[in-house]
Amino acid sequence: MESPKKKLGVITAVDGDISQVGMYSMSNDAEFIWYGKILTGPKIGAFLTINQNDIKIIATVSNEKVIDQQNSIKSTEFDNRYSKNSINRIISLKTKGVIEAGKFQVTSQYVSMIGNEVSLTTMDELKIIYGVESDDPTIKIGESILEGQPIQLSINKFFASHIGIFGNTGSGKSNTLHKLYLELFRSDFYDQIVQKSQFFVIDFNGEYSSPVIDSVTQNGIFGISNDNKEIFEINTQSLNSGRKLPVKSKYLFDADILSILFDARPATQVPFLRSSMEKFNEISTSDDFDFGSYVTGTLKKILTSGLSVNQDSLQDWIDTAKKYYNDNSSYSEINKIEQRNNGAFLISGPNEIWFNSGSEDGISLEKLEKSKIMLISERLNDYFHNVQTTPIRKLQIFLDFQRVHRTAWGKVTREHLNPLFNRINTSLKSLEKVIEVKDDAIKDFKMMNIISLVHANQEITRLIPMLLSKMIYDEQKALVSGKKVCQTKHLIIDEAHNILNSEFRNNGDDWQDYRLSIFEEIIKEGRKFGFYLTLSSQRPADISTTILSQTHNYLIHRLVNEKDLRMLENTMPTLDNSSYKMIPSLGQGEAIITGSAMQVPVFVRIDKEEVLHPASDDIKLTDLWSIYK
């Protein structure tokens, strides 16, 4: 049997969804004991019930004030203002929805009316407001701050959406991200999750690579065993850095990706990269390609071009060949090549060999043998196709010879390419340490994949998230396009402002937009393909507005920066003004949950795990410095 209601006051004014309530008494108790239950009093943010026949209109307190009933007589001695029995309490309510037939729904069908009585919201009503449909599977994320009610999140509505977790450093957002997925993996669906879903965590600070183990379950971070989890330690500081990240060649050897990695200049360097990569991707798919003949073709053309060839091109070719050709004796004769004023080349020595201007077809077999060109061709080809020559190393060899070929006859100026190749050599050296090019790269990933970038240099930190995201998104899209979604992929990016910063966008060149365009496509189209994005950041204002506005559900911790708050206000339609004003005053571990999965914004204290949690706790210096450890 339902208990009688604790009536507080009556509606005295209505303006849209805002109602004024004249309170029956000045009681401002934070809590009331009512029929053996503790109910939250009418304080800012608390729920109250407007009773309209059998309909219960649910509203929250947005502000309160008092009005004085006695007039001042302009005398200090006889001024009765703000004395006992002199004032009445007035509160403002903002309508959130209604409870009808035992269910809570957001609707404008019912509005408060003058004369409706207002009462405390009961525990049963709170359970309906915070609850979900009885047949909808849920996880518990914490308890409501004001009422202490358990907050359940719908698995279907929450995880089949894009999620944003925002808060200042130390506000608890890392714990929230971990707790969210920890509870999902603790659900009854774990065995099927392993079979049908993959999760990829981009971890910039190494918080989710913690070796901590639950002594009871023997599971690590996210509550997952090592059998279903892979941690990729991306380390550009060491050659033996552990497991390399598998990447399909078509994603790494992409002109747009490499243009960003090498910081290529649009006018001169990008065209060179595009044409070179087109040729490289053509030859790299063939084991029969004669690389030696391809590059010595440039040498033969240089030797027979006379004055039309760049003076330094021959030496450039020789210097390039030396880098990939270890037998010094084999090309010792070529070191004796000289260029004469008339444009002819000779190999000096007891048996001089002359190369004159004209067609390279005019080089006789005898000259090719004596000059060692045929031998060099064979050995360069063997080196290129050697099993120990990685695809990344092959790219470096190919680009080096392409530079010689393209600059020999002035198609490209050497001065324009030299700065690019300084960056290429540095970048490819870093890539060799952290990336493994594989055609079946997707098969190497497990259910949970944590990519730790804490030991990666800046260029790799910028590249890896973009490369991985595009690869797994394209694979998922190809898998389910035009079909029923039978598998899902979930991309989780901690400290997302590091790669989704929109400030450097579009300086007039299309390739500079490539980074953001990938993620904007994912957040716009990914949901229909079963690809879901979770973003965590302490600076939401730095993230692209397009990406933020397409996020479906939010967990907002304490934010104080005005720019961040303004960004949330402009991109989150489900966040009402009263909830918005409370963001700067949230405590550690407290958050507002709002979005398409929630009926109303909810103030919640997120449960914290004592054992399994990210390595993000504040350091206690006194413990560190204490002699009593």
PDB file of N, CA and C in Angstrom, residues 204-205 461-462 494-501 515 537 543:
ATOM      1  N   PHE A 204      47.209   7.132 -24.030  1.00  0.00           N
ATOM      2  CA  PHE A 204      48.334   8.040 -24.195  1.00  0.00           C
ATOM      3  C   PHE A 204      49.259   8.064 -22.987  1.00  0.00           C
ATOM      4  N   ASN A 205      48.729   7.821 -21.795  1.00  0.00           N
ATOM      5  CA  ASN A 205      49.513   7.977 -20.569  1.00  0.00           C
ATOM      6  C   ASN A 205      49.858   6.651 -19.891  1.00  0.00           C
ATOM      7  N   THR A 461      52.963   9.052 -31.980  1.00  0.00           N
ATOM      8  CA  THR A 461      51.759   9.288 -31.184  1.00  0.00           C
ATOM      9  C   THR A 461      50.656   9.903 -32.038  1.00  0.00           C
ATOM     10  N   ARG A 462      51.053  10.712 -32.981  1.00  0.00           N
ATOM     11  CA  ARG A 462      50.080  11.338 -33.874  1.00  0.00           C
ATOM     12  C   ARG A 462      49.576  10.357 -34.929  1.00  0.00           C
ATOM     13  N   ASP A 494      41.440   7.588 -24.710  1.00  0.00           N
ATOM     14  CA  ASP A 494      41.674   8.382 -23.510  1.00  0.00           C
ATOM     15  C   ASP A 494      42.507   9.602 -23.885  1.00  0.00           C
ATOM     16  N   GLU A 495      42.271  10.739 -23.219  1.00  0.00           N
ATOM     17  CA  GLU A 495      42.940  12.005 -23.552  1.00  0.00           C
ATOM     18  C   GLU A 495      42.761  12.320 -25.040  1.00  0.00           C
ATOM     19  N   ALA A 496      41.500  12.309 -25.470  1.00  0.00           N
ATOM     20  CA  ALA A 496      41.181  12.409 -26.899  1.00  0.00           C
ATOM     21  C   ALA A 496      41.579  13.750 -27.511  1.00  0.00           C
ATOM     22  N   HIS A 497      41.737  14.796 -26.700  1.00  0.00           N
ATOM     23  CA  HIS A 497      42.120  16.098 -27.255  1.00  0.00           C
ATOM     24  C   HIS A 497      43.493  16.053 -27.913  1.00  0.00           C
ATOM     25  N   ASN A 498      44.308  15.027 -27.593  1.00  0.00           N
ATOM     26  CA  ASN A 498      45.634  14.914 -28.204  1.00  0.00           C
ATOM     27  C   ASN A 498      45.569  14.699 -29.708  1.00  0.00           C
ATOM     28  N   ILE A 499      44.511  14.044 -30.186  1.00  0.00           N
ATOM     29  CA  ILE A 499      44.447  13.748 -31.625  1.00  0.00           C
ATOM     30  C   ILE A 499      43.215  14.334 -32.303  1.00  0.00           C
ATOM     31  N   LEU A 500      42.260  14.835 -31.520  1.00  0.00           N
ATOM     32  CA  LEU A 500      41.041  15.371 -32.127  1.00  0.00           C
ATOM     33  C   LEU A 500      40.974  16.884 -32.003  1.00  0.00           C
ATOM     34  N   ASN A 501      42.114  17.512 -31.808  1.00  0.00           N
ATOM     35  CA  ASN A 501      42.182  18.960 -31.686  1.00  0.00           C
ATOM     36  C   ASN A 501      41.882  19.609 -33.031  1.00  0.00           C
ATOM     37  N   ARG A 515      43.252  13.898 -40.849  1.00  0.00           N
ATOM     38  CA  ARG A 515      43.186  13.378 -39.479  1.00  0.00           C
ATOM     39  C   ARG A 515      41.785  13.475 -38.903  1.00  0.00           C
ATOM     40  N   SER A 537      38.319  13.085 -22.104  1.00  0.00           N
ATOM     41  CA  SER A 537      39.187  14.246 -22.266  1.00  0.00           C
ATOM     42  C   SER A 537      39.012  15.220 -21.112  1.00  0.00           C
ATOM     43  N   ILE A 543      38.324  19.666 -28.677  1.00  0.00           N
ATOM     44  CA  ILE A 543      37.861  18.625 -29.598  1.00  0.00           C
ATOM     45  C   ILE A 543      36.944  19.243 -30.644  1.00  0.00           C
TER      46      ILE A 543
END
